XYZ file of N, CA and C in Angstrom:
525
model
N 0.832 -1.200 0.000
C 0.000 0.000 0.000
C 0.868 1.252 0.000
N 2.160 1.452 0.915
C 2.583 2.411 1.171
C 3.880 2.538 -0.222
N 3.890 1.515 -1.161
C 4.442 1.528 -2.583
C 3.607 1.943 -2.937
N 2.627 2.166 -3.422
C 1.587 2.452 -4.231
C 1.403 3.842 -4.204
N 1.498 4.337 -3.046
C 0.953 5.875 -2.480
C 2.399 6.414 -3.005
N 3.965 5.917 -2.735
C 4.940 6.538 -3.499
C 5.185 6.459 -5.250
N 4.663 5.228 -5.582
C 4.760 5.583 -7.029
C 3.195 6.516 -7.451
N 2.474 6.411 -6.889
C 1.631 7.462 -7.695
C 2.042 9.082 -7.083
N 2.715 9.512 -5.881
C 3.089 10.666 -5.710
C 4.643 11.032 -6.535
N 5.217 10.247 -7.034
C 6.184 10.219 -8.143
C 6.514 10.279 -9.614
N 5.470 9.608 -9.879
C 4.509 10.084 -11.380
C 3.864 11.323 -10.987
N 2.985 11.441 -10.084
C 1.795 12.757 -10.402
C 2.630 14.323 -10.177
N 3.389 14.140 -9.359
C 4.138 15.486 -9.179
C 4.594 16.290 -9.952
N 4.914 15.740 -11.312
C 5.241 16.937 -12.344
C 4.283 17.344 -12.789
N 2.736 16.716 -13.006
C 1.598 17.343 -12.975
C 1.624 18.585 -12.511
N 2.112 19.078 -11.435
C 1.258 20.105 -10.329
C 2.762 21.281 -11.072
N 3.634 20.547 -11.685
C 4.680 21.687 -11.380
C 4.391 22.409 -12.745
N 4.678 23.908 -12.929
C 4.694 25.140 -13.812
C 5.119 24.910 -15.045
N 6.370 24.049 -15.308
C 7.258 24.054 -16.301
C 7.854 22.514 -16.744
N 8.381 22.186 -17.709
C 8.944 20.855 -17.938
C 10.224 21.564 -18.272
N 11.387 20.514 -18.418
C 12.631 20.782 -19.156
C 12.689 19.270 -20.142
N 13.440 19.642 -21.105
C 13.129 18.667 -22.025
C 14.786 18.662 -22.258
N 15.417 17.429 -22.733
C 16.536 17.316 -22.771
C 17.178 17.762 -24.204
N 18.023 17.888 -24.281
C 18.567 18.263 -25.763
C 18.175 16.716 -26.923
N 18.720 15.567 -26.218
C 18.123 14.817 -27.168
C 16.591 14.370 -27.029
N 15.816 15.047 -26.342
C 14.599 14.353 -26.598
C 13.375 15.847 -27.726
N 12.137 15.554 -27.417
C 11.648 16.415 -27.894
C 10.159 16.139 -27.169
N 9.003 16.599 -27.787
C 7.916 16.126 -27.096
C 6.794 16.712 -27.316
N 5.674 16.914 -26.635
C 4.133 17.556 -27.193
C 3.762 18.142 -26.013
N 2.690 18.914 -25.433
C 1.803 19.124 -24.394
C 0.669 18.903 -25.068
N -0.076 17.867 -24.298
C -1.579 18.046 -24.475
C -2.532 18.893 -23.302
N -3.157 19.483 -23.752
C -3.606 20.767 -23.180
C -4.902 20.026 -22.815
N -5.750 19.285 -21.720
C -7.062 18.266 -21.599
C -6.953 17.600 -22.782
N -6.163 16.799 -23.320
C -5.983 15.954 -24.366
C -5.885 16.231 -25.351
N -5.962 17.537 -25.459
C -5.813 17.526 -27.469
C -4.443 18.437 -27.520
N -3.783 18.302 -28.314
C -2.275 18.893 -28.964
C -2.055 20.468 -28.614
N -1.113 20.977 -27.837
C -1.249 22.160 -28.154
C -0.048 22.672 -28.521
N 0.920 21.970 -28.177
C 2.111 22.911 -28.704
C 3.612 21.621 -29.356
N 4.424 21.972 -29.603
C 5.609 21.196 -29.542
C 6.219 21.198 -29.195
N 7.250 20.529 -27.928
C 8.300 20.949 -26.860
C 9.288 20.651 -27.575
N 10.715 21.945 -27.708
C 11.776 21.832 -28.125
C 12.230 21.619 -26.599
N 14.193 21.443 -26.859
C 14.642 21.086 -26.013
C 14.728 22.174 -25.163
N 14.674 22.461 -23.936
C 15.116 23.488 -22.637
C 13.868 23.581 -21.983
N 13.850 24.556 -21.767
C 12.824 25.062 -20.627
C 11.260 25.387 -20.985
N 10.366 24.779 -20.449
C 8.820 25.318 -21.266
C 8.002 25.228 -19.668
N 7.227 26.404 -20.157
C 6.160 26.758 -19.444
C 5.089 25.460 -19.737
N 3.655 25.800 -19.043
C 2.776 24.406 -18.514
C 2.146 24.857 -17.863
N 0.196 24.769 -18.093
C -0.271 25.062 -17.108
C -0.478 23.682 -15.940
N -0.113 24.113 -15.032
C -0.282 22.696 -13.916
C -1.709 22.079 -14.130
N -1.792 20.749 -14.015
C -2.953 19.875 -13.919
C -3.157 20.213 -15.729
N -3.437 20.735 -16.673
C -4.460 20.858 -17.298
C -3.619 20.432 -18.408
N -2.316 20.892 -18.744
C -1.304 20.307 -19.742
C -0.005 19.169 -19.207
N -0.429 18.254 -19.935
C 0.600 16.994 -19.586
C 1.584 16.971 -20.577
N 2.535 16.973 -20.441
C 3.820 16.664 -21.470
C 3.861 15.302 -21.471
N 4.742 14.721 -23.061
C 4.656 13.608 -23.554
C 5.943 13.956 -24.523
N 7.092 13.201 -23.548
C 8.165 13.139 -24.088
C 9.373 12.297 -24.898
N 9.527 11.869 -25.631
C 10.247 10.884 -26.190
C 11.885 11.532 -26.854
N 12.546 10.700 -26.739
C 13.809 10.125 -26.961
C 13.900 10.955 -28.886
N 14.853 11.400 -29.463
C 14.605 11.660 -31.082
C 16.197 11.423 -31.844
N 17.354 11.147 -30.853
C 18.462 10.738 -31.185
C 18.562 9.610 -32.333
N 19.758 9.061 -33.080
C 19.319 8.255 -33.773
C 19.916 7.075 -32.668
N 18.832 5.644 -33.658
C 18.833 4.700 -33.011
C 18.784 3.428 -33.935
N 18.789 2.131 -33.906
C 18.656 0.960 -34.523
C 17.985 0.181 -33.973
N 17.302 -0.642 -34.886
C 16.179 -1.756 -34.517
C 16.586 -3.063 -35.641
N 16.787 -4.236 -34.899
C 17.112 -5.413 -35.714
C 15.962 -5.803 -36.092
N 15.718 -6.308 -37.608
C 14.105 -6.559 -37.919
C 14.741 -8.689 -37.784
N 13.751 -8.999 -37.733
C 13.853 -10.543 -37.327
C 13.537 -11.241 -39.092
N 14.773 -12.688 -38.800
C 15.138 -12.856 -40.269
C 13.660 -12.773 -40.795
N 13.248 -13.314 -41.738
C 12.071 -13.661 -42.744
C 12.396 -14.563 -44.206
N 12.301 -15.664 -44.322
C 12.370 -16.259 -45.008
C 11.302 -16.022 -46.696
N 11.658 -16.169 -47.375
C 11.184 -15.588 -48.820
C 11.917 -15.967 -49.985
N 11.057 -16.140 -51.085
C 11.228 -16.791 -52.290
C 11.056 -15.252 -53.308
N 12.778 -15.782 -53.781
C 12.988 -14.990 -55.049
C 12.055 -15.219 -56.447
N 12.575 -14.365 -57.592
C 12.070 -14.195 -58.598
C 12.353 -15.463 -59.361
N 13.452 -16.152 -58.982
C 13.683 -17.124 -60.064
C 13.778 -18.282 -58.662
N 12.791 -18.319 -58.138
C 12.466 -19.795 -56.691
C 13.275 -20.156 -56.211
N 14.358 -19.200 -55.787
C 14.809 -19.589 -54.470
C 14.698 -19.464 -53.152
N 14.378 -20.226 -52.317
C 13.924 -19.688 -51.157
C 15.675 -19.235 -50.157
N 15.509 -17.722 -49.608
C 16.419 -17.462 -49.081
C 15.771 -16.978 -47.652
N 17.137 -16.007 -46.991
C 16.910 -15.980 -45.588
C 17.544 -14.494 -45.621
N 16.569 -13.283 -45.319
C 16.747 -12.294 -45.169
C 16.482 -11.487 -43.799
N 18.022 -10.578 -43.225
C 17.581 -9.989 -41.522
C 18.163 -9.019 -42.190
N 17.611 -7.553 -41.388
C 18.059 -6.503 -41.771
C 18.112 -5.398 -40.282
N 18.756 -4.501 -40.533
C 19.398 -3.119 -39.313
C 18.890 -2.157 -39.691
N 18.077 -1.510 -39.399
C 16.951 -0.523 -39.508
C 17.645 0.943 -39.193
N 18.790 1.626 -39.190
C 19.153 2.995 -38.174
C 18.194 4.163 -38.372
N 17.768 5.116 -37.213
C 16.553 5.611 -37.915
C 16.964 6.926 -37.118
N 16.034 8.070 -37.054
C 15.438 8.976 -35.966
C 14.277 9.533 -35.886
N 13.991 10.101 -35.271
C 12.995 11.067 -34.769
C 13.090 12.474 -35.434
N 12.214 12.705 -36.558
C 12.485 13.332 -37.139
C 10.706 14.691 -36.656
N 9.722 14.261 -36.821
C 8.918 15.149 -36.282
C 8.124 14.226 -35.471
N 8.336 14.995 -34.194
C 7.575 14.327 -33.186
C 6.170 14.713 -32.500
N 5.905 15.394 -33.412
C 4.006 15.791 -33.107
C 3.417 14.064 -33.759
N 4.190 14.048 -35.068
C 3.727 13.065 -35.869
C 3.866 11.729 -35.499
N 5.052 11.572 -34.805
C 5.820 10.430 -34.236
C 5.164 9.956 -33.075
N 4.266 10.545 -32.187
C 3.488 11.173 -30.659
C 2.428 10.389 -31.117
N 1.376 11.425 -31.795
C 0.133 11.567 -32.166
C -0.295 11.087 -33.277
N 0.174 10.812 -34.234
C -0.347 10.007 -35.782
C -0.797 8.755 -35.705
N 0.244 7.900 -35.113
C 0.425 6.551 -35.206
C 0.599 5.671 -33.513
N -0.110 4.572 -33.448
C 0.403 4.360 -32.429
C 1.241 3.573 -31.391
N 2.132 2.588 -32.575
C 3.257 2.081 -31.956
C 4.119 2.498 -33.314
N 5.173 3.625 -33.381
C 5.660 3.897 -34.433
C 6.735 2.671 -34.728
N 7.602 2.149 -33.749
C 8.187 1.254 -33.617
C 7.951 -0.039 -34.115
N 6.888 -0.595 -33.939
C 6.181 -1.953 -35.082
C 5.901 -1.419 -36.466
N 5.404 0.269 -36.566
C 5.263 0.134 -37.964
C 6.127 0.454 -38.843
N 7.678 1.067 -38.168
C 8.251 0.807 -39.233
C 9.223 -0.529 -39.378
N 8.819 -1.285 -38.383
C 9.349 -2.938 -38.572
C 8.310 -3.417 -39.243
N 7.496 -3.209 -39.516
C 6.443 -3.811 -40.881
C 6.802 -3.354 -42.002
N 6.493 -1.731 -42.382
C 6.821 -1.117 -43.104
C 8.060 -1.915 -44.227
N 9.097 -2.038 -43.288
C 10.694 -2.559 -43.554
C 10.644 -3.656 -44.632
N 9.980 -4.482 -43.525
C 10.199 -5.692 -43.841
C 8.875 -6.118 -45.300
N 7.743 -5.698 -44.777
C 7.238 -5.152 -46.249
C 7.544 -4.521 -47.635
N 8.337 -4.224 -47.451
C 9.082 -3.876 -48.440
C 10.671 -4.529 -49.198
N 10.828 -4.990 -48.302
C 11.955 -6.020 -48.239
C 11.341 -7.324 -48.820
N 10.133 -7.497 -48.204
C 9.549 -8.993 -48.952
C 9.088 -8.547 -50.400
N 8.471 -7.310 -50.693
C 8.159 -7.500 -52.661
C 9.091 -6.851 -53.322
N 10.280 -5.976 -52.951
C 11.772 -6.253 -53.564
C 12.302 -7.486 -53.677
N 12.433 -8.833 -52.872
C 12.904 -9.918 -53.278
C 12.269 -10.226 -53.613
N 10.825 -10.340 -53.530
C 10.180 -11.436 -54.571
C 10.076 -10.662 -56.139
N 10.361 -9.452 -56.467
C 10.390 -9.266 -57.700
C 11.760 -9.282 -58.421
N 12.638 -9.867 -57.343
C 14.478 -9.981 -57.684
C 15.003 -11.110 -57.843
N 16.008 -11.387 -58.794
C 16.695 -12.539 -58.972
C 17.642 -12.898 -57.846
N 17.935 -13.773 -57.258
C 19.406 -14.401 -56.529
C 20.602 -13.058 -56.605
N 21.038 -13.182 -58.165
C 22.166 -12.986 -57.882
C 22.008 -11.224 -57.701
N 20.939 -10.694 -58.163
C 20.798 -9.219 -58.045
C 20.594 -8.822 -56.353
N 20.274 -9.514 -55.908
C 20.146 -9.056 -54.395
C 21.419 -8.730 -53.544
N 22.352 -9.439 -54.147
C 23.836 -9.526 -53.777
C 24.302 -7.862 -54.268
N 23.758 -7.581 -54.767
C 23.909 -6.567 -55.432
C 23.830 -4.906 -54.131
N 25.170 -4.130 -53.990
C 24.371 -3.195 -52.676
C 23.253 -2.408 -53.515
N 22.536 -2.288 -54.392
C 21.684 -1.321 -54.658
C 20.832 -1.844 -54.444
N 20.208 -3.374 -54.156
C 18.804 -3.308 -53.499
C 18.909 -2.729 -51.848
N 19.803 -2.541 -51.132
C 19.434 -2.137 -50.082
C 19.212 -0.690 -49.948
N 19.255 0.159 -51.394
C 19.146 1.537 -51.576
C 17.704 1.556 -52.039
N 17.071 0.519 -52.438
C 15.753 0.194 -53.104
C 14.633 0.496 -52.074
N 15.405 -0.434 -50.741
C 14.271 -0.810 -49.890
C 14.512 0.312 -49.110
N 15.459 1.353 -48.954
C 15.726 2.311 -48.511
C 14.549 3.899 -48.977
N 14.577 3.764 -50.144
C 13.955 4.546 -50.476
C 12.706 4.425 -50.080
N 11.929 2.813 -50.098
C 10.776 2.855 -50.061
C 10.029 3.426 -48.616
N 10.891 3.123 -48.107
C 10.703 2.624 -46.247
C 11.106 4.353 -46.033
N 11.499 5.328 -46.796
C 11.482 6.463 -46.366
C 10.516 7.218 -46.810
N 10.225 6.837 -47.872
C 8.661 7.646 -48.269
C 7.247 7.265 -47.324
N 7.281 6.118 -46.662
C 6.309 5.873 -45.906
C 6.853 5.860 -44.470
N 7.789 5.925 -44.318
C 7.853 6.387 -42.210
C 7.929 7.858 -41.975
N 8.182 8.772 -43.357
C 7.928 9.749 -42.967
C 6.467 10.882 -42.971
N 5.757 9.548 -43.228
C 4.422 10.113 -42.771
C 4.084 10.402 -41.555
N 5.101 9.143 -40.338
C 4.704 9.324 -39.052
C 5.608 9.685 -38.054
N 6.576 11.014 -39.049
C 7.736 11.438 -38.023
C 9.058 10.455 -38.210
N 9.172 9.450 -38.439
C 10.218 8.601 -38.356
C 11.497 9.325 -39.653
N 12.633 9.612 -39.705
C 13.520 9.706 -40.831
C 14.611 8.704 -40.606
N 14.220 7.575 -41.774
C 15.093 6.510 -41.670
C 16.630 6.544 -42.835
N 17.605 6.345 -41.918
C 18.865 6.945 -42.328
C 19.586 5.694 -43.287
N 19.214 4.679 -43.138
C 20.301 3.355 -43.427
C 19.313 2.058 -42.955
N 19.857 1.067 -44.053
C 18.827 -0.307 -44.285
C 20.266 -0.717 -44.381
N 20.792 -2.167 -43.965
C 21.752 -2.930 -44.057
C 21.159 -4.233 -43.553
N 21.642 -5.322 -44.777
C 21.014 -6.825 -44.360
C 21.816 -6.970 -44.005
N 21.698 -7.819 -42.860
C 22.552 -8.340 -41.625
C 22.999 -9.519 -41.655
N 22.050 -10.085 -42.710
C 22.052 -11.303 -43.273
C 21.136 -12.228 -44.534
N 21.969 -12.620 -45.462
C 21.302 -12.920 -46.542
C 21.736 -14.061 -47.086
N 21.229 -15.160 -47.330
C 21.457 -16.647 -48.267
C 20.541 -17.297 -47.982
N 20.755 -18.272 -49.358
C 19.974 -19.032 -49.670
C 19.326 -20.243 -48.552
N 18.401 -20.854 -48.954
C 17.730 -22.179 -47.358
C 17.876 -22.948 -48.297
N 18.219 -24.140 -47.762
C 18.001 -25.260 -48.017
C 17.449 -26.027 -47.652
N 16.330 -26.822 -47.905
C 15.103 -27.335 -47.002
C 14.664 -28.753 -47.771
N 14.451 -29.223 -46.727
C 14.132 -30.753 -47.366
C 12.880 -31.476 -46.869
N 11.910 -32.028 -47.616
C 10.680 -32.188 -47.086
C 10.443 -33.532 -47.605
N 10.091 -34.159 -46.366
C 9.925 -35.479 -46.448
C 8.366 -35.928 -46.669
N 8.057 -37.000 -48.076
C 7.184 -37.240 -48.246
C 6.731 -38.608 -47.895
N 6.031 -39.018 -47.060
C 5.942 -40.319 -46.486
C 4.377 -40.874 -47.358
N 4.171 -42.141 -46.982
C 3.153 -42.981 -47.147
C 2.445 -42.602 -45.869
N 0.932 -42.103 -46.164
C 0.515 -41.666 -44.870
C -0.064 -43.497 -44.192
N 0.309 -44.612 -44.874
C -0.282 -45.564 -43.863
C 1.153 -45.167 -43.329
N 2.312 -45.305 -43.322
C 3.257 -45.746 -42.708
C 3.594 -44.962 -41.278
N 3.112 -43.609 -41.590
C 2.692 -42.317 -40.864
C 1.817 -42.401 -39.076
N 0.574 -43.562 -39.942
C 0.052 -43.598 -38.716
C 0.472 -44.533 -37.493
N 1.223 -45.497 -38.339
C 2.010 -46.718 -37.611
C 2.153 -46.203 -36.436
């Protein structure tokens, strides 16, 4: 009980206070009773107590490993593609308020785009560094709808699978 009464007087206290400070690398919003009112640069900002809440995030750059994904080229090969996402925070009203896990969507985004570049690519063209300028481009025209400016796409890892599938006699199966 007497945890409870300190984490909610630890959270609520910047509520009551006049002003926020915002760090050089972060950035942030006030919502004024919930709706948008301003954009917090870094330093010192006024706040009316109780009525405007700040909402602050991180805008430095950063990296996100997207998880492999397996996929079949243009000419049927099935390969094994992971990629390094480096990104930032480029407008953060948009980054805040647009969208609401920006973080999954541009690991969809990515990797969406990564899957119909290889499937419209041969083997040996993927080897190639200009598809990772391909999927680069794409993945920047659409994260910067939601604040995100993505700097660099690098596969982390790429080759072919080799997979072997065993076809049985289904009596022998049920044995």
């Amino acid at each position: 009980m007497f945890e409870r009464i300190l984490d909610f007087i630890s959270s609520s206290w910047r509520m009551l206070l006049p002003w926020v400070i915002v760090d050089d690398f972060e950035g942030g919003v006030i919502l004024r009773l919930g709706r948008f009112k301003k954009e917090l640069l870094p330093g010192f900002q006024w706040k009316l107590p109780l009525a405007d809440i700040p909402v602050i995030t991180s805008t430095v750059i950063t990296t996100m490993s997207l998880r492999a994904q397996t996929l079949t080229t243009k000419d049927d090969l099935t390969i094994v593609v992971a990629a390094i996402v480096k990104y930032r925070i480029a407008n953060v009203r948009a980054y805040l308020l647009d969208v609401w896990d920006s973080a999954d969507v541009l690991n969809d985004i990515t990797m969406g785009a990564i899957r119909e570049i290889v499937a419209a690519s041969n083997y040996e063209y993927l080897h190639n560094r200009l598809i990772e300028d391909e999927v680069l481009e794409v993945v920047k025209k659409e994260a910067d709808i939601f604040g995100v400016e993505v700097l660099k796409i690098t596969f982390s890892d790429l080759g072919k699978v080799k997979s072997l599938r065993l076809i049985g006699d289904t009596q022998e199966m049920k044995k």
